[in-house]
């Protein structure tokens, strides 16, 4: 099965599927959050998925490496560098490795695959494109990078618009297209639909491949009773004119997802979800531990009419 995923929510969903027996999991991750810091190329969503599936994630934060230190950042701060983006000492090692290989002209997809394998990840971590795509956020102060908005400014500015620099010229990777074409089930994780999933689907050829795939497509709502578990998706949706509930999610994925998994708290919205396009599937969607992640993944897997080999 193939999962389209952003960072924390996507990583939780990936962990649930990875815990199921007899599931060959491919994760197509978001790369539009990527940015250079201190001369190093950082890929936050891909790294969060990789660290989670490798058992290295900081569980308290949901991102970064467990048992991490910040001594390298302390040195950089002493030297006058701006250190608002936290990068731990062990995390720096990955960014150094990635940047060195990119500088030698290696494909980012190959680097991501090799990193996952080196960390013992059995699932395939696939990039939707090897080209540079970056999410930009328009605020009252003008256009800023997503990490500036998300980390440095803690999602405080009102979002007036989003754009995805480079997306129109980006080419899909053959690995992503093959994962979609060969899937028995395609799942859109409960990630931010505007800044985690849309940058994947917006790469020319990706949305078309999802629509043309023989597999059923199931999306999972990131909202429970109109609120997100983590992140700014609800505020972003409101600011950009979307309904901030399960129906709003259904409208975003209409024409793409045949089913939308919504939480039990949103059962009253099932009719609105159905009217928007996807068939509502009501399940408890909050994933607080591995058992909950595995349970939800199993229930989604049961929606697939054919056995997943």
PDB file of C-alpha atoms in Angstrom:
ATOM      1  CA  UNK A   1       0.000   0.000   0.000  1.00  0.00           C
ATOM      2  CA  UNK A   2       1.079   3.572  -0.669  1.00  0.00           C
ATOM      3  CA  UNK A   3       0.728   6.407   1.842  1.00  0.00           C
ATOM      4  CA  UNK A   4       0.911  10.108   0.989  1.00  0.00           C
ATOM      5  CA  UNK A   5       2.220  11.785   4.114  1.00  0.00           C
ATOM      6  CA  UNK A   6       3.495  14.945   5.693  1.00  0.00           C
ATOM      7  CA  UNK A   7       5.345  15.094   9.003  1.00  0.00           C
ATOM      8  CA  UNK A   8       3.973  14.145  12.425  1.00  0.00           C
ATOM      9  CA  UNK A   9       0.457  13.012  11.428  1.00  0.00           C
ATOM     10  CA  UNK A  10       1.796  11.204   8.396  1.00  0.00           C
ATOM     11  CA  UNK A  11       4.495   9.520  10.454  1.00  0.00           C
ATOM     12  CA  UNK A  12       1.929   8.237  12.948  1.00  0.00           C
ATOM     13  CA  UNK A  13      -0.146   6.766  10.140  1.00  0.00           C
ATOM     14  CA  UNK A  14       2.959   5.228   8.562  1.00  0.00           C
ATOM     15  CA  UNK A  15       3.923   3.660  11.875  1.00  0.00           C
ATOM     16  CA  UNK A  16       0.492   2.091  12.150  1.00  0.00           C
ATOM     17  CA  UNK A  17       0.714   0.495   8.713  1.00  0.00           C
ATOM     18  CA  UNK A  18       4.306  -0.611   9.296  1.00  0.00           C
ATOM     19  CA  UNK A  19       3.145  -2.462  12.419  1.00  0.00           C
ATOM     20  CA  UNK A  20       0.734  -4.625  10.420  1.00  0.00           C
ATOM     21  CA  UNK A  21       1.854  -8.002   9.146  1.00  0.00           C
ATOM     22  CA  UNK A  22       2.032  -8.673   5.408  1.00  0.00           C
ATOM     23  CA  UNK A  23       1.870  -5.000   4.392  1.00  0.00           C
ATOM     24  CA  UNK A  24       4.435  -3.725   1.945  1.00  0.00           C
ATOM     25  CA  UNK A  25       4.441  -0.018   2.766  1.00  0.00           C
ATOM     26  CA  UNK A  26       5.627   2.817   0.555  1.00  0.00           C
ATOM     27  CA  UNK A  27       5.507   6.364   1.903  1.00  0.00           C
ATOM     28  CA  UNK A  28       5.508   9.271  -0.537  1.00  0.00           C
ATOM     29  CA  UNK A  29       6.590  12.172   1.659  1.00  0.00           C
ATOM     30  CA  UNK A  30       6.369  15.941   1.406  1.00  0.00           C
ATOM     31  CA  UNK A  31       9.541  17.764   0.335  1.00  0.00           C
ATOM     32  CA  UNK A  32       8.121  21.297   0.090  1.00  0.00           C
ATOM     33  CA  UNK A  33       9.105  22.027   3.708  1.00  0.00           C
ATOM     34  CA  UNK A  34      12.772  21.495   2.806  1.00  0.00           C
ATOM     35  CA  UNK A  35      15.172  24.364   3.355  1.00  0.00           C
ATOM     36  CA  UNK A  36      18.887  25.095   3.816  1.00  0.00           C
ATOM     37  CA  UNK A  37      20.198  25.909   7.301  1.00  0.00           C
ATOM     38  CA  UNK A  38      23.861  26.620   8.073  1.00  0.00           C
ATOM     39  CA  UNK A  39      24.738  25.461   4.577  1.00  0.00           C
ATOM     40  CA  UNK A  40      22.980  22.112   5.038  1.00  0.00           C
ATOM     41  CA  UNK A  41      19.874  20.840   3.259  1.00  0.00           C
ATOM     42  CA  UNK A  42      17.201  19.874   5.804  1.00  0.00           C
ATOM     43  CA  UNK A  43      14.148  17.773   4.897  1.00  0.00           C
ATOM     44  CA  UNK A  44      11.877  17.924   7.977  1.00  0.00           C
ATOM     45  CA  UNK A  45       8.915  15.801   6.857  1.00  0.00           C
ATOM     46  CA  UNK A  46      11.003  13.068   5.243  1.00  0.00           C
ATOM     47  CA  UNK A  47      13.234  12.930   8.304  1.00  0.00           C
ATOM     48  CA  UNK A  48      10.262  12.751  10.687  1.00  0.00           C
ATOM     49  CA  UNK A  49       8.837   9.774   8.803  1.00  0.00           C
ATOM     50  CA  UNK A  50      12.257   8.115   8.623  1.00  0.00           C
ATOM     51  CA  UNK A  51      13.097   8.655  12.298  1.00  0.00           C
ATOM     52  CA  UNK A  52       9.640   7.438  13.343  1.00  0.00           C
ATOM     53  CA  UNK A  53       9.812   4.218  11.343  1.00  0.00           C
ATOM     54  CA  UNK A  54      13.390   3.678  12.563  1.00  0.00           C
ATOM     55  CA  UNK A  55      12.313   4.007  16.216  1.00  0.00           C
ATOM     56  CA  UNK A  56      14.586   7.024  16.689  1.00  0.00           C
ATOM     57  CA  UNK A  57      11.955   9.773  16.963  1.00  0.00           C
ATOM     58  CA  UNK A  58      11.612  12.009  19.998  1.00  0.00           C
ATOM     59  CA  UNK A  59       8.191  10.818  21.171  1.00  0.00           C
ATOM     60  CA  UNK A  60       7.561  13.849  23.353  1.00  0.00           C
ATOM     61  CA  UNK A  61       7.989  16.261  20.438  1.00  0.00           C
ATOM     62  CA  UNK A  62       6.892  14.058  17.558  1.00  0.00           C
ATOM     63  CA  UNK A  63       9.918  15.256  15.569  1.00  0.00           C
ATOM     64  CA  UNK A  64      13.695  15.176  15.937  1.00  0.00           C
ATOM     65  CA  UNK A  65      15.849  12.450  17.413  1.00  0.00           C
ATOM     66  CA  UNK A  66      15.383  11.058  20.914  1.00  0.00           C
ATOM     67  CA  UNK A  67      18.134  11.681  23.473  1.00  0.00           C
ATOM     68  CA  UNK A  68      19.400  14.649  21.490  1.00  0.00           C
ATOM     69  CA  UNK A  69      21.727  17.500  22.415  1.00  0.00           C
ATOM     70  CA  UNK A  70      22.197  20.972  20.960  1.00  0.00           C
ATOM     71  CA  UNK A  71      25.897  21.625  21.418  1.00  0.00           C
ATOM     72  CA  UNK A  72      26.580  22.324  17.764  1.00  0.00           C
ATOM     73  CA  UNK A  73      23.866  24.985  17.799  1.00  0.00           C
ATOM     74  CA  UNK A  74      25.402  26.487  20.930  1.00  0.00           C
ATOM     75  CA  UNK A  75      28.682  26.915  19.052  1.00  0.00           C
ATOM     76  CA  UNK A  76      26.901  28.436  16.069  1.00  0.00           C
ATOM     77  CA  UNK A  77      25.064  30.854  18.347  1.00  0.00           C
ATOM     78  CA  UNK A  78      28.329  31.869  19.991  1.00  0.00           C
ATOM     79  CA  UNK A  79      29.700  32.565  16.529  1.00  0.00           C
ATOM     80  CA  UNK A  80      26.812  34.895  15.797  1.00  0.00           C
ATOM     81  CA  UNK A  81      24.611  32.581  13.714  1.00  0.00           C
ATOM     82  CA  UNK A  82      20.822  32.727  13.890  1.00  0.00           C
ATOM     83  CA  UNK A  83      19.768  29.434  15.482  1.00  0.00           C
ATOM     84  CA  UNK A  84      15.965  29.606  15.638  1.00  0.00           C
ATOM     85  CA  UNK A  85      15.685  26.332  13.703  1.00  0.00           C
ATOM     86  CA  UNK A  86      16.590  23.627  16.217  1.00  0.00           C
ATOM     87  CA  UNK A  87      18.841  20.957  14.767  1.00  0.00           C
ATOM     88  CA  UNK A  88      20.217  18.422  17.213  1.00  0.00           C
ATOM     89  CA  UNK A  89      23.763  17.110  17.174  1.00  0.00           C
ATOM     90  CA  UNK A  90      22.872  13.685  15.807  1.00  0.00           C
ATOM     91  CA  UNK A  91      20.412  15.252  13.387  1.00  0.00           C
ATOM     92  CA  UNK A  92      23.261  17.377  12.031  1.00  0.00           C
ATOM     93  CA  UNK A  93      25.003  14.181  10.975  1.00  0.00           C
ATOM     94  CA  UNK A  94      22.138  13.276   8.636  1.00  0.00           C
ATOM     95  CA  UNK A  95      22.004  16.783   7.155  1.00  0.00           C
ATOM     96  CA  UNK A  96      25.766  16.779   6.539  1.00  0.00           C
ATOM     97  CA  UNK A  97      25.482  13.406   4.800  1.00  0.00           C
ATOM     98  CA  UNK A  98      22.524  14.485   2.663  1.00  0.00           C
ATOM     99  CA  UNK A  99      24.112  17.778   1.655  1.00  0.00           C
ATOM    100  CA  UNK A 100      27.435  16.184   0.725  1.00  0.00           C
ATOM    101  CA  UNK A 101      25.726  13.642  -1.523  1.00  0.00           C
ATOM    102  CA  UNK A 102      23.504  16.261  -3.141  1.00  0.00           C
ATOM    103  CA  UNK A 103      26.634  18.316  -3.849  1.00  0.00           C
ATOM    104  CA  UNK A 104      28.054  15.302  -5.715  1.00  0.00           C
ATOM    105  CA  UNK A 105      24.976  15.320  -7.946  1.00  0.00           C
ATOM    106  CA  UNK A 106      23.225  12.274  -6.487  1.00  0.00           C
ATOM    107  CA  UNK A 107      19.456  12.031  -6.785  1.00  0.00           C
ATOM    108  CA  UNK A 108      17.652  13.101  -3.594  1.00  0.00           C
ATOM    109  CA  UNK A 109      15.412  10.035  -3.972  1.00  0.00           C
ATOM    110  CA  UNK A 110      18.392   7.703  -3.824  1.00  0.00           C
ATOM    111  CA  UNK A 111      19.776   9.521  -0.792  1.00  0.00           C
ATOM    112  CA  UNK A 112      16.429   9.262   1.050  1.00  0.00           C
ATOM    113  CA  UNK A 113      16.202   5.551   0.224  1.00  0.00           C
ATOM    114  CA  UNK A 114      19.733   4.856   1.406  1.00  0.00           C
ATOM    115  CA  UNK A 115      19.246   6.812   4.636  1.00  0.00           C
ATOM    116  CA  UNK A 116      16.083   4.859   5.454  1.00  0.00           C
ATOM    117  CA  UNK A 117      17.812   1.548   4.807  1.00  0.00           C
ATOM    118  CA  UNK A 118      20.851   2.545   6.876  1.00  0.00           C
ATOM    119  CA  UNK A 119      18.511   3.257   9.798  1.00  0.00           C
ATOM    120  CA  UNK A 120      16.807  -0.115   9.405  1.00  0.00           C
ATOM    121  CA  UNK A 121      13.520   1.127   7.935  1.00  0.00           C
ATOM    122  CA  UNK A 122      11.764  -1.665   6.043  1.00  0.00           C
ATOM    123  CA  UNK A 123       9.205   0.580   4.332  1.00  0.00           C
ATOM    124  CA  UNK A 124      10.128   2.382   1.143  1.00  0.00           C
ATOM    125  CA  UNK A 125      10.557   6.133   1.635  1.00  0.00           C
ATOM    126  CA  UNK A 126       9.888   7.782  -1.722  1.00  0.00           C
ATOM    127  CA  UNK A 127      10.176  11.422  -2.775  1.00  0.00           C
ATOM    128  CA  UNK A 128       7.456  12.783  -5.068  1.00  0.00           C
ATOM    129  CA  UNK A 129      10.062  14.777  -7.000  1.00  0.00           C
ATOM    130  CA  UNK A 130      13.824  15.231  -7.086  1.00  0.00           C
ATOM    131  CA  UNK A 131      13.339  18.887  -8.011  1.00  0.00           C
ATOM    132  CA  UNK A 132      13.215  21.741  -5.525  1.00  0.00           C
ATOM    133  CA  UNK A 133       9.693  22.686  -4.436  1.00  0.00           C
ATOM    134  CA  UNK A 134       9.245  25.055  -1.491  1.00  0.00           C
ATOM    135  CA  UNK A 135       6.113  26.241   0.271  1.00  0.00           C
ATOM    136  CA  UNK A 136       5.881  29.991   0.812  1.00  0.00           C
ATOM    137  CA  UNK A 137       3.413  31.730   3.126  1.00  0.00           C
ATOM    138  CA  UNK A 138       2.050  35.215   2.562  1.00  0.00           C
ATOM    139  CA  UNK A 139       1.545  37.229   5.752  1.00  0.00           C
ATOM    140  CA  UNK A 140       1.091  40.924   6.543  1.00  0.00           C
ATOM    141  CA  UNK A 141       4.882  41.190   6.366  1.00  0.00           C
ATOM    142  CA  UNK A 142       5.010  39.662   2.872  1.00  0.00           C
ATOM    143  CA  UNK A 143       6.070  36.250   1.619  1.00  0.00           C
ATOM    144  CA  UNK A 144       8.152  34.085   3.957  1.00  0.00           C
ATOM    145  CA  UNK A 145       9.432  30.501   3.917  1.00  0.00           C
ATOM    146  CA  UNK A 146       7.316  27.831   5.569  1.00  0.00           C
ATOM    147  CA  UNK A 147       9.887  27.068   8.265  1.00  0.00           C
ATOM    148  CA  UNK A 148      10.076  30.761   9.110  1.00  0.00           C
ATOM    149  CA  UNK A 149       6.295  30.791   9.570  1.00  0.00           C
ATOM    150  CA  UNK A 150       6.071  27.403  11.287  1.00  0.00           C
ATOM    151  CA  UNK A 151       9.139  27.382  13.550  1.00  0.00           C
ATOM    152  CA  UNK A 152      10.522  30.885  13.987  1.00  0.00           C
ATOM    153  CA  UNK A 153       7.147  32.626  14.174  1.00  0.00           C
ATOM    154  CA  UNK A 154       5.292  29.666  15.726  1.00  0.00           C
ATOM    155  CA  UNK A 155       2.424  29.903  13.198  1.00  0.00           C
ATOM    156  CA  UNK A 156       1.397  33.251  14.702  1.00  0.00           C
ATOM    157  CA  UNK A 157       0.981  35.379  11.537  1.00  0.00           C
ATOM    158  CA  UNK A 158      -2.325  35.223   9.710  1.00  0.00           C
ATOM    159  CA  UNK A 159      -1.972  33.299   6.458  1.00  0.00           C
ATOM    160  CA  UNK A 160      -3.186  35.282   3.473  1.00  0.00           C
ATOM    161  CA  UNK A 161      -2.071  32.921   0.692  1.00  0.00           C
ATOM    162  CA  UNK A 162       0.145  29.945  -0.059  1.00  0.00           C
ATOM    163  CA  UNK A 163       2.322  29.205  -3.032  1.00  0.00           C
ATOM    164  CA  UNK A 164       4.638  26.333  -3.924  1.00  0.00           C
ATOM    165  CA  UNK A 165       7.727  27.665  -5.646  1.00  0.00           C
ATOM    166  CA  UNK A 166       9.030  25.390  -8.388  1.00  0.00           C
ATOM    167  CA  UNK A 167       6.052  23.056  -8.417  1.00  0.00           C
ATOM    168  CA  UNK A 168       4.926  23.708 -11.986  1.00  0.00           C
ATOM    169  CA  UNK A 169       8.329  22.784 -13.401  1.00  0.00           C
ATOM    170  CA  UNK A 170       8.866  19.823 -11.070  1.00  0.00           C
ATOM    171  CA  UNK A 171       8.885  16.316 -12.481  1.00  0.00           C
ATOM    172  CA  UNK A 172       7.515  13.321 -10.575  1.00  0.00           C
ATOM    173  CA  UNK A 173       9.970  10.603  -9.661  1.00  0.00           C
ATOM    174  CA  UNK A 174       9.531   7.242 -11.365  1.00  0.00           C
ATOM    175  CA  UNK A 175       9.480   5.664  -7.892  1.00  0.00           C
ATOM    176  CA  UNK A 176       6.436   7.724  -6.867  1.00  0.00           C
ATOM    177  CA  UNK A 177       4.549   6.966 -10.074  1.00  0.00           C
ATOM    178  CA  UNK A 178       5.343   3.258  -9.772  1.00  0.00           C
ATOM    179  CA  UNK A 179       4.221   3.188  -6.123  1.00  0.00           C
ATOM    180  CA  UNK A 180       0.864   4.696  -7.075  1.00  0.00           C
ATOM    181  CA  UNK A 181       0.346   2.522 -10.138  1.00  0.00           C
ATOM    182  CA  UNK A 182       1.246  -0.672  -8.295  1.00  0.00           C
ATOM    183  CA  UNK A 183      -0.604  -0.079  -5.044  1.00  0.00           C
ATOM    184  CA  UNK A 184      -3.487  -2.203  -3.785  1.00  0.00           C
ATOM    185  CA  UNK A 185      -4.528   0.716  -1.578  1.00  0.00           C
ATOM    186  CA  UNK A 186      -3.632   4.420  -1.594  1.00  0.00           C
ATOM    187  CA  UNK A 187      -4.073   6.348   1.642  1.00  0.00           C
ATOM    188  CA  UNK A 188      -3.811  10.095   2.199  1.00  0.00           C
ATOM    189  CA  UNK A 189      -2.569  10.514   5.761  1.00  0.00           C
ATOM    190  CA  UNK A 190      -4.157  12.873   8.315  1.00  0.00           C
ATOM    191  CA  UNK A 191      -1.580  15.518   7.442  1.00  0.00           C
ATOM    192  CA  UNK A 192      -2.171  19.200   6.754  1.00  0.00           C
ATOM    193  CA  UNK A 193      -3.986  19.112   3.386  1.00  0.00           C
ATOM    194  CA  UNK A 194      -2.688  22.547   2.360  1.00  0.00           C
ATOM    195  CA  UNK A 195       1.027  22.403   3.158  1.00  0.00           C
ATOM    196  CA  UNK A 196       1.756  18.675   3.445  1.00  0.00           C
ATOM    197  CA  UNK A 197      -0.491  16.908   0.921  1.00  0.00           C
ATOM    198  CA  UNK A 198      -1.169  19.605  -1.686  1.00  0.00           C
ATOM    199  CA  UNK A 199       2.563  20.049  -2.462  1.00  0.00           C
ATOM    200  CA  UNK A 200       2.698  16.319  -3.253  1.00  0.00           C
ATOM    201  CA  UNK A 201      -0.455  16.223  -5.354  1.00  0.00           C
ATOM    202  CA  UNK A 202       0.446  19.488  -7.077  1.00  0.00           C
ATOM    203  CA  UNK A 203       3.552  18.054  -8.693  1.00  0.00           C
ATOM    204  CA  UNK A 204       2.585  17.522 -12.348  1.00  0.00           C
ATOM    205  CA  UNK A 205       1.604  13.902 -12.875  1.00  0.00           C
ATOM    206  CA  UNK A 206       1.067  12.905  -9.235  1.00  0.00           C
ATOM    207  CA  UNK A 207      -2.635  13.720  -8.866  1.00  0.00           C
ATOM    208  CA  UNK A 208      -3.251  12.203 -12.289  1.00  0.00           C
ATOM    209  CA  UNK A 209      -1.481   9.018 -11.210  1.00  0.00           C
ATOM    210  CA  UNK A 210      -3.649   8.824  -8.082  1.00  0.00           C
ATOM    211  CA  UNK A 211      -6.820   9.239 -10.158  1.00  0.00           C
ATOM    212  CA  UNK A 212      -5.715   6.668 -12.728  1.00  0.00           C
ATOM    213  CA  UNK A 213      -4.601   4.083 -10.174  1.00  0.00           C
ATOM    214  CA  UNK A 214      -6.639   0.915  -9.941  1.00  0.00           C
ATOM    215  CA  UNK A 215      -6.412   1.013  -6.153  1.00  0.00           C
ATOM    216  CA  UNK A 216      -9.085   2.585  -3.953  1.00  0.00           C
ATOM    217  CA  UNK A 217      -8.056   5.928  -2.481  1.00  0.00           C
ATOM    218  CA  UNK A 218      -8.836   6.599   1.174  1.00  0.00           C
ATOM    219  CA  UNK A 219      -8.142   9.919   2.901  1.00  0.00           C
ATOM    220  CA  UNK A 220      -8.032  10.358   6.665  1.00  0.00           C
ATOM    221  CA  UNK A 221      -9.300  13.638   8.100  1.00  0.00           C
ATOM    222  CA  UNK A 222      -6.762  15.503  10.254  1.00  0.00           C
ATOM    223  CA  UNK A 223      -9.633  17.312  12.013  1.00  0.00           C
ATOM    224  CA  UNK A 224     -11.596  16.069  15.008  1.00  0.00           C
ATOM    225  CA  UNK A 225     -14.590  18.210  15.912  1.00  0.00           C
ATOM    226  CA  UNK A 226     -13.155  21.027  13.816  1.00  0.00           C
ATOM    227  CA  UNK A 227      -9.748  21.052  15.492  1.00  0.00           C
ATOM    228  CA  UNK A 228      -6.375  19.576  14.643  1.00  0.00           C
ATOM    229  CA  UNK A 229      -4.439  17.405  17.043  1.00  0.00           C
ATOM    230  CA  UNK A 230      -1.229  19.241  16.199  1.00  0.00           C
ATOM    231  CA  UNK A 231      -0.214  21.999  13.802  1.00  0.00           C
ATOM    232  CA  UNK A 232      -1.885  24.962  12.082  1.00  0.00           C
ATOM    233  CA  UNK A 233      -4.136  23.193   9.564  1.00  0.00           C
ATOM    234  CA  UNK A 234      -7.402  24.400  11.119  1.00  0.00           C
ATOM    235  CA  UNK A 235      -6.268  28.038  11.276  1.00  0.00           C
ATOM    236  CA  UNK A 236      -4.857  27.870   7.749  1.00  0.00           C
ATOM    237  CA  UNK A 237      -8.062  26.412   6.376  1.00  0.00           C
ATOM    238  CA  UNK A 238     -10.144  29.119   8.042  1.00  0.00           C
ATOM    239  CA  UNK A 239      -7.858  31.897   6.847  1.00  0.00           C
ATOM    240  CA  UNK A 240      -7.981  30.626   3.258  1.00  0.00           C
ATOM    241  CA  UNK A 241     -11.741  30.235   3.084  1.00  0.00           C
ATOM    242  CA  UNK A 242     -12.222  26.519   3.660  1.00  0.00           C
ATOM    243  CA  UNK A 243     -14.786  24.957   5.960  1.00  0.00           C
ATOM    244  CA  UNK A 244     -12.926  23.899   9.074  1.00  0.00           C
ATOM    245  CA  UNK A 245     -14.453  20.493   9.619  1.00  0.00           C
ATOM    246  CA  UNK A 246     -14.657  17.074   8.020  1.00  0.00           C
ATOM    247  CA  UNK A 247     -16.818  18.462   5.207  1.00  0.00           C
ATOM    248  CA  UNK A 248     -14.097  20.986   4.404  1.00  0.00           C
ATOM    249  CA  UNK A 249     -11.578  18.150   4.179  1.00  0.00           C
ATOM    250  CA  UNK A 250     -13.979  16.207   1.941  1.00  0.00           C
ATOM    251  CA  UNK A 251     -14.268  19.208  -0.360  1.00  0.00           C
ATOM    252  CA  UNK A 252     -10.489  19.448  -0.660  1.00  0.00           C
ATOM    253  CA  UNK A 253     -10.173  15.766  -1.604  1.00  0.00           C
ATOM    254  CA  UNK A 254     -13.316  15.567  -3.751  1.00  0.00           C
ATOM    255  CA  UNK A 255     -12.656  13.848  -7.065  1.00  0.00           C
ATOM    256  CA  UNK A 256      -9.546  12.189  -5.660  1.00  0.00           C
ATOM    257  CA  UNK A 257     -10.483  10.136  -2.596  1.00  0.00           C
ATOM    258  CA  UNK A 258     -13.337   7.657  -2.791  1.00  0.00           C
ATOM    259  CA  UNK A 259     -13.600   7.465   0.979  1.00  0.00           C
ATOM    260  CA  UNK A 260     -12.840   9.805   3.871  1.00  0.00           C
ATOM    261  CA  UNK A 261     -12.238   8.431   7.343  1.00  0.00           C
ATOM    262  CA  UNK A 262     -13.704  10.828   9.903  1.00  0.00           C
ATOM    263  CA  UNK A 263     -13.713  10.650  13.679  1.00  0.00           C
ATOM    264  CA  UNK A 264     -16.706   9.474  15.683  1.00  0.00           C
ATOM    265  CA  UNK A 265     -17.030  13.028  16.986  1.00  0.00           C
ATOM    266  CA  UNK A 266     -17.864  14.096  13.434  1.00  0.00           C
ATOM    267  CA  UNK A 267     -20.490  11.429  12.726  1.00  0.00           C
ATOM    268  CA  UNK A 268     -23.170  14.102  12.301  1.00  0.00           C
ATOM    269  CA  UNK A 269     -21.213  15.466   9.315  1.00  0.00           C
ATOM    270  CA  UNK A 270     -21.338  12.183   7.386  1.00  0.00           C
ATOM    271  CA  UNK A 271     -24.085  13.449   5.092  1.00  0.00           C
ATOM    272  CA  UNK A 272     -22.131  16.582   4.241  1.00  0.00           C
ATOM    273  CA  UNK A 273     -19.015  14.534   3.563  1.00  0.00           C
ATOM    274  CA  UNK A 274     -20.974  12.271   1.217  1.00  0.00           C
ATOM    275  CA  UNK A 275     -22.494  15.271  -0.566  1.00  0.00           C
ATOM    276  CA  UNK A 276     -18.982  16.641  -1.145  1.00  0.00           C
ATOM    277  CA  UNK A 277     -17.919  13.425  -2.871  1.00  0.00           C
ATOM    278  CA  UNK A 278     -16.078  10.916  -0.668  1.00  0.00           C
ATOM    279  CA  UNK A 279     -17.949   8.172   1.154  1.00  0.00           C
ATOM    280  CA  UNK A 280     -17.645   8.792   4.914  1.00  0.00           C
ATOM    281  CA  UNK A 281     -16.145   6.076   7.092  1.00  0.00           C
ATOM    282  CA  UNK A 282     -16.620   6.721  10.811  1.00  0.00           C
ATOM    283  CA  UNK A 283     -13.875   5.471  13.093  1.00  0.00           C
ATOM    284  CA  UNK A 284     -11.999   6.725  16.160  1.00  0.00           C
ATOM    285  CA  UNK A 285      -9.067   8.515  14.500  1.00  0.00           C
ATOM    286  CA  UNK A 286      -7.005   9.807  17.447  1.00  0.00           C
ATOM    287  CA  UNK A 287      -3.667   7.971  17.494  1.00  0.00           C
ATOM    288  CA  UNK A 288      -2.085   8.312  20.942  1.00  0.00           C
ATOM    289  CA  UNK A 289      -0.012   5.130  21.038  1.00  0.00           C
ATOM    290  CA  UNK A 290       1.179   2.326  18.784  1.00  0.00           C
ATOM    291  CA  UNK A 291      -1.914   0.236  19.513  1.00  0.00           C
ATOM    292  CA  UNK A 292      -4.130   3.091  18.348  1.00  0.00           C
ATOM    293  CA  UNK A 293      -2.054   3.634  15.221  1.00  0.00           C
ATOM    294  CA  UNK A 294      -2.131  -0.066  14.378  1.00  0.00           C
ATOM    295  CA  UNK A 295      -5.887  -0.275  15.036  1.00  0.00           C
ATOM    296  CA  UNK A 296      -6.699   2.641  12.713  1.00  0.00           C
ATOM    297  CA  UNK A 297      -4.345   1.317  10.038  1.00  0.00           C
ATOM    298  CA  UNK A 298      -6.007  -2.095  10.219  1.00  0.00           C
ATOM    299  CA  UNK A 299      -9.466  -0.581   9.918  1.00  0.00           C
ATOM    300  CA  UNK A 300      -8.385   1.406   6.866  1.00  0.00           C
ATOM    301  CA  UNK A 301      -6.781  -1.675   5.361  1.00  0.00           C
ATOM    302  CA  UNK A 302     -10.074  -3.507   5.760  1.00  0.00           C
ATOM    303  CA  UNK A 303     -11.628  -0.997   3.342  1.00  0.00           C
ATOM    304  CA  UNK A 304      -9.487  -2.425   0.543  1.00  0.00           C
ATOM    305  CA  UNK A 305     -11.557  -4.946  -1.455  1.00  0.00           C
ATOM    306  CA  UNK A 306      -8.520  -7.000  -2.425  1.00  0.00           C
ATOM    307  CA  UNK A 307      -5.951  -8.511  -0.059  1.00  0.00           C
ATOM    308  CA  UNK A 308      -2.818  -6.405   0.253  1.00  0.00           C
ATOM    309  CA  UNK A 309       0.154  -8.627  -0.623  1.00  0.00           C
TER     310      UNK A 309
END
